[in-house]
Short mmCIF file of C-alpha atoms in Angstrom, two decimals:
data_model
loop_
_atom_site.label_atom_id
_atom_site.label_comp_id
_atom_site.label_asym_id
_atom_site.label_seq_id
_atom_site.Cartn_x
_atom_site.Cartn_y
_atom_site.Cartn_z
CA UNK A 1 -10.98 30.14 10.40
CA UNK A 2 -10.86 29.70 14.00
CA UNK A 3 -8.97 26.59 15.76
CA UNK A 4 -12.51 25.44 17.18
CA UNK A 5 -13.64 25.37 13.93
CA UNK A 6 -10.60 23.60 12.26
CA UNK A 7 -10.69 21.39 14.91
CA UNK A 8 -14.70 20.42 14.98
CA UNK A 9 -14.06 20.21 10.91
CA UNK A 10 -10.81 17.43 11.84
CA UNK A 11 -13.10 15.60 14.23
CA UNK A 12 -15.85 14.90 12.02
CA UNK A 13 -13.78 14.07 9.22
CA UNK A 14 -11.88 11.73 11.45
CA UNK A 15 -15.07 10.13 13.05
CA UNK A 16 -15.98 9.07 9.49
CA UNK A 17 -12.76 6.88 9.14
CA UNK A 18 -14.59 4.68 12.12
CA UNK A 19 -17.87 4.82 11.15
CA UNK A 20 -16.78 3.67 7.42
CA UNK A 21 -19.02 6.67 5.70
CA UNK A 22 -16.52 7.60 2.32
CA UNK A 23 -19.18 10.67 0.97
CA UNK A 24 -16.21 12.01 -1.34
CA UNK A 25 -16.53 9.74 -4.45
CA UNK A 26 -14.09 9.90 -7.61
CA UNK A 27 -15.54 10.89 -11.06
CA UNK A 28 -13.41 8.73 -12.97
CA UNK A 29 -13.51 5.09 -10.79
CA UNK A 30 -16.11 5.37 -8.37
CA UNK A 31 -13.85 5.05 -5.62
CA UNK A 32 -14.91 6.62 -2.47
CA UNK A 33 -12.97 8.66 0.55
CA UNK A 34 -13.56 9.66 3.61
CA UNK A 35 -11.83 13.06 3.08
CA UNK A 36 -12.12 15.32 0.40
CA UNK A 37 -8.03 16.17 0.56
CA UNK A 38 -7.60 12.18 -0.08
CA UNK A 39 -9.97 12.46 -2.79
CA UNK A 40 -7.78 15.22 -4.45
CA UNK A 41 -4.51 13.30 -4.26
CA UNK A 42 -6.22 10.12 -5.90
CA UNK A 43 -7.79 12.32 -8.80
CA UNK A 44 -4.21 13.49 -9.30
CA UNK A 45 -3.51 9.35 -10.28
CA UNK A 46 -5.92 9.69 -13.04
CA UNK A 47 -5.03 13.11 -14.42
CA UNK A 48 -0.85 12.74 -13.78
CA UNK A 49 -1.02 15.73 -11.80
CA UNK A 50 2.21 16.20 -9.32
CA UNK A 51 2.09 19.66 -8.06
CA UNK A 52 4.50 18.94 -5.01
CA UNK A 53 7.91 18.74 -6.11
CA UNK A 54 11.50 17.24 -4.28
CA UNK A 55 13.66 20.35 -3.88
CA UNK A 56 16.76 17.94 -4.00
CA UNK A 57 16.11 15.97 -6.61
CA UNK A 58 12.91 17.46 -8.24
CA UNK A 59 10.57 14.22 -8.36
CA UNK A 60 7.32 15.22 -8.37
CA UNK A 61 4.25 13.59 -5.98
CA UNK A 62 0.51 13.56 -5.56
CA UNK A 63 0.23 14.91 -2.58
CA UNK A 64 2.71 16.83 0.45
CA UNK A 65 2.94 13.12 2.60
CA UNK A 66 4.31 11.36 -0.31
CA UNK A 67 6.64 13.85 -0.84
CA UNK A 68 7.98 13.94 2.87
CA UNK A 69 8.06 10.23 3.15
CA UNK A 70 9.79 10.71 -0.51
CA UNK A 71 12.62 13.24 1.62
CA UNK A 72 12.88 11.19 4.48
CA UNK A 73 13.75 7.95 2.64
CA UNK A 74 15.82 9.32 -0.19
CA UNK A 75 17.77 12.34 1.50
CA UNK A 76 17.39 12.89 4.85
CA UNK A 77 17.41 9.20 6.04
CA UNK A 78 15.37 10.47 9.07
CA UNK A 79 13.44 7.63 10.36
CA UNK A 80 10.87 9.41 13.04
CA UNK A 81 8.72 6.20 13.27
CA UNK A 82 9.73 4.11 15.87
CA UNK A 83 8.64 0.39 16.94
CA UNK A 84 8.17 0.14 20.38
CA UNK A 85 8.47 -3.60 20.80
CA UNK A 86 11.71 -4.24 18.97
CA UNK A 87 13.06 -0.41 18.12
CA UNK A 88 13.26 -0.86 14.59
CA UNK A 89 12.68 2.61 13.00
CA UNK A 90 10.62 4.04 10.01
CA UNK A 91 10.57 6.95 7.68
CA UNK A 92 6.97 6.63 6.97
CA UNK A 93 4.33 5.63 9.81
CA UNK A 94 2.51 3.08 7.49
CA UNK A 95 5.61 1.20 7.38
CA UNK A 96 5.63 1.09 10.86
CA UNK A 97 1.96 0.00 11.48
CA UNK A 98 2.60 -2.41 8.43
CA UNK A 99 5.56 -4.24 9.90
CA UNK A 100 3.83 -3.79 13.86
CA UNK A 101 0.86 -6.20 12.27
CA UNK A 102 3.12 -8.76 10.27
CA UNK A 103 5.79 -8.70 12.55
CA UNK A 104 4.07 -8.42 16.44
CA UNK A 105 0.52 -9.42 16.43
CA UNK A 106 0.38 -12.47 14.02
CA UNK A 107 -2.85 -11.07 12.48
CA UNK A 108 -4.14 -12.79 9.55
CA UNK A 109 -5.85 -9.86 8.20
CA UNK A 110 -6.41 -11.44 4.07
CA UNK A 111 -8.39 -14.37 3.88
CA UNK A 112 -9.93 -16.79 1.34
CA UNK A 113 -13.47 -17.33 0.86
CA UNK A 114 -12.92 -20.80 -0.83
CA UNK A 115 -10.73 -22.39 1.27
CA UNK A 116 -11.10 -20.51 4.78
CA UNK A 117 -6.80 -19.61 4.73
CA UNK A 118 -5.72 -16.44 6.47
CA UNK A 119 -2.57 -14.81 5.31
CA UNK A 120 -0.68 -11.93 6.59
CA UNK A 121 0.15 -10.06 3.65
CA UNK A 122 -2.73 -9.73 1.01
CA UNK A 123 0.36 -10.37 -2.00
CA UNK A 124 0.35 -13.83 -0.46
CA UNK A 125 -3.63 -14.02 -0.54
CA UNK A 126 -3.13 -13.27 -3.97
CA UNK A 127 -0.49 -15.60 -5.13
CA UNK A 128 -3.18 -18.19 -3.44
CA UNK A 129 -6.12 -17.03 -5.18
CA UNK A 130 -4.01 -17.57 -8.19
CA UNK A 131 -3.46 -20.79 -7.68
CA UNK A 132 -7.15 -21.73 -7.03
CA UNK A 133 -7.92 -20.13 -10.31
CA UNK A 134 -5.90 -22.07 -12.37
CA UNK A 135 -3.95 -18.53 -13.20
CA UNK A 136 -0.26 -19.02 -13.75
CA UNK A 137 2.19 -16.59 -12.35
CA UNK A 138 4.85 -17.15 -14.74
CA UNK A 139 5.51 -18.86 -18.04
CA UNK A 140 8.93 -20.64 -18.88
CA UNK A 141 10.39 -18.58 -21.69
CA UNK A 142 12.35 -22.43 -22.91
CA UNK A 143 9.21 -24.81 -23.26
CA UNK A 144 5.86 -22.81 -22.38
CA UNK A 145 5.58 -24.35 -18.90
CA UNK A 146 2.67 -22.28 -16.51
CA UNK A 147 3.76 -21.86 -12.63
CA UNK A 148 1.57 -20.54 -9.93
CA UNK A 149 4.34 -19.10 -8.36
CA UNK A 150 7.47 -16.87 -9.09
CA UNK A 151 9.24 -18.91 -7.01
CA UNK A 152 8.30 -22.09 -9.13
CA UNK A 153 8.78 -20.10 -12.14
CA UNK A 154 12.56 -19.22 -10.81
CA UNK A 155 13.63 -22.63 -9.80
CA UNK A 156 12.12 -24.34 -13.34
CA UNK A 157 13.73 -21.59 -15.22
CA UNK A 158 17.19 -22.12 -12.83
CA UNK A 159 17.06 -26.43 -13.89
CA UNK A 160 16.76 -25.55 -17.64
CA UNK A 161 19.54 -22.69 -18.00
CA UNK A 162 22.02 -25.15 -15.70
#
C-alpha cells in the first residue's frame, strides 16, 4: 500500500471524528466508532480478548496504546506528554488533555438537564444526578442510613465508629 494511499485512508477516517459519522457499529451493544481499529479493541471488552501482552510484567491489553500507556506508567516512568501552561508531564496524552480542560480552561463540559448545573468532571455530574434521583450513594453498615454522597457516607460512618 502506498503512503498516498495510507494517508488518503488516515484522512478520511480522521475527518469522520469531526463530522460525528461512527459507520463501524458493535454486534454485541450497538455502540458505534468512527474507526474500524477502535471497533476491534472494544469487541475485545466483550469477548476478554488481550492479544498484546507487557514483556515486563506480562499483563495483557486490548489494544497496542493501552499497552504503551500500560509501559510508560508502570516501568518506564516516561512521561512524553507535556503541559504547556504549567509543565506538568503525562505518560498518556488523554491525561494531559484531561487535566488541560479541568485544570486551564474552566470548561464545564457535563451538565444537568433538570437543574441547568455545569460540572467539570462528569463523576461529579453523576454524584448530582444521584442526588436528584433520590439514589443513595452509600448505606451505613450500623443503622441502614442512605447518603447521596461517599463523602456523607464517610463522615456518618466516622461519628458512629468514634
Amino acid at each position: 500500500m502506498s503512503s498516498d494511499v495510507r494517508r488518503k485512508d488516515y484522512l478520511e477516517s480522521h475527518e469522520r471524528c469531526h463530522n460525528v459519522e461512527k459507520p463501524y457499529v458493535c454486534k454485541f451493544c450497538d455502540k458505534a466508532f468512527t474507526q474500524n481499529g477502535t471497533l476491534g479493541a472494544h469487541i475485545r471488552t466483550h469477548t476478554g480478548e488481550k492479544p498484546y501482552s507487557c514483556t515486563e510484567c506480562s499483563k495483557s491489553f486490548v489494544n497496542s496504546s493501552h499497552l504503551k500507556r500500560h509501559v510508560r506508567s508502570m516501568h518506564t516512568h516516561e512521561k512524553p506528554y507535556s503541559c504547556n501552561q504549567c509543565g506538568k508531564c503525562f505518560a498518556d496524552g488523554s491525561n494531559l488533555s484531561k487535566h488541560v480542560r479541568f485544570s486551564h480552561t474552566g470548561e464545564k463540559s457535563y451538565a444537568c438537564n433538570k437543574y441547568c448545573k455545569r460540572y467539570v468532571r462528569n463523576s461529579d455530574l453523576k454524584r448530582h444526578m444521584r442526588k436528584h434521583a433520590g439514589e443513595g450513594s452509600g448505606k451505613c453498615d450500623s443503622c441502614g442510613a442512605e447518603f447521596s454522597s461517599e463523602e456523607s457516607l464517610g463522615a456518618h460512618q466516622c461519628g458512629k465508629n468514634k
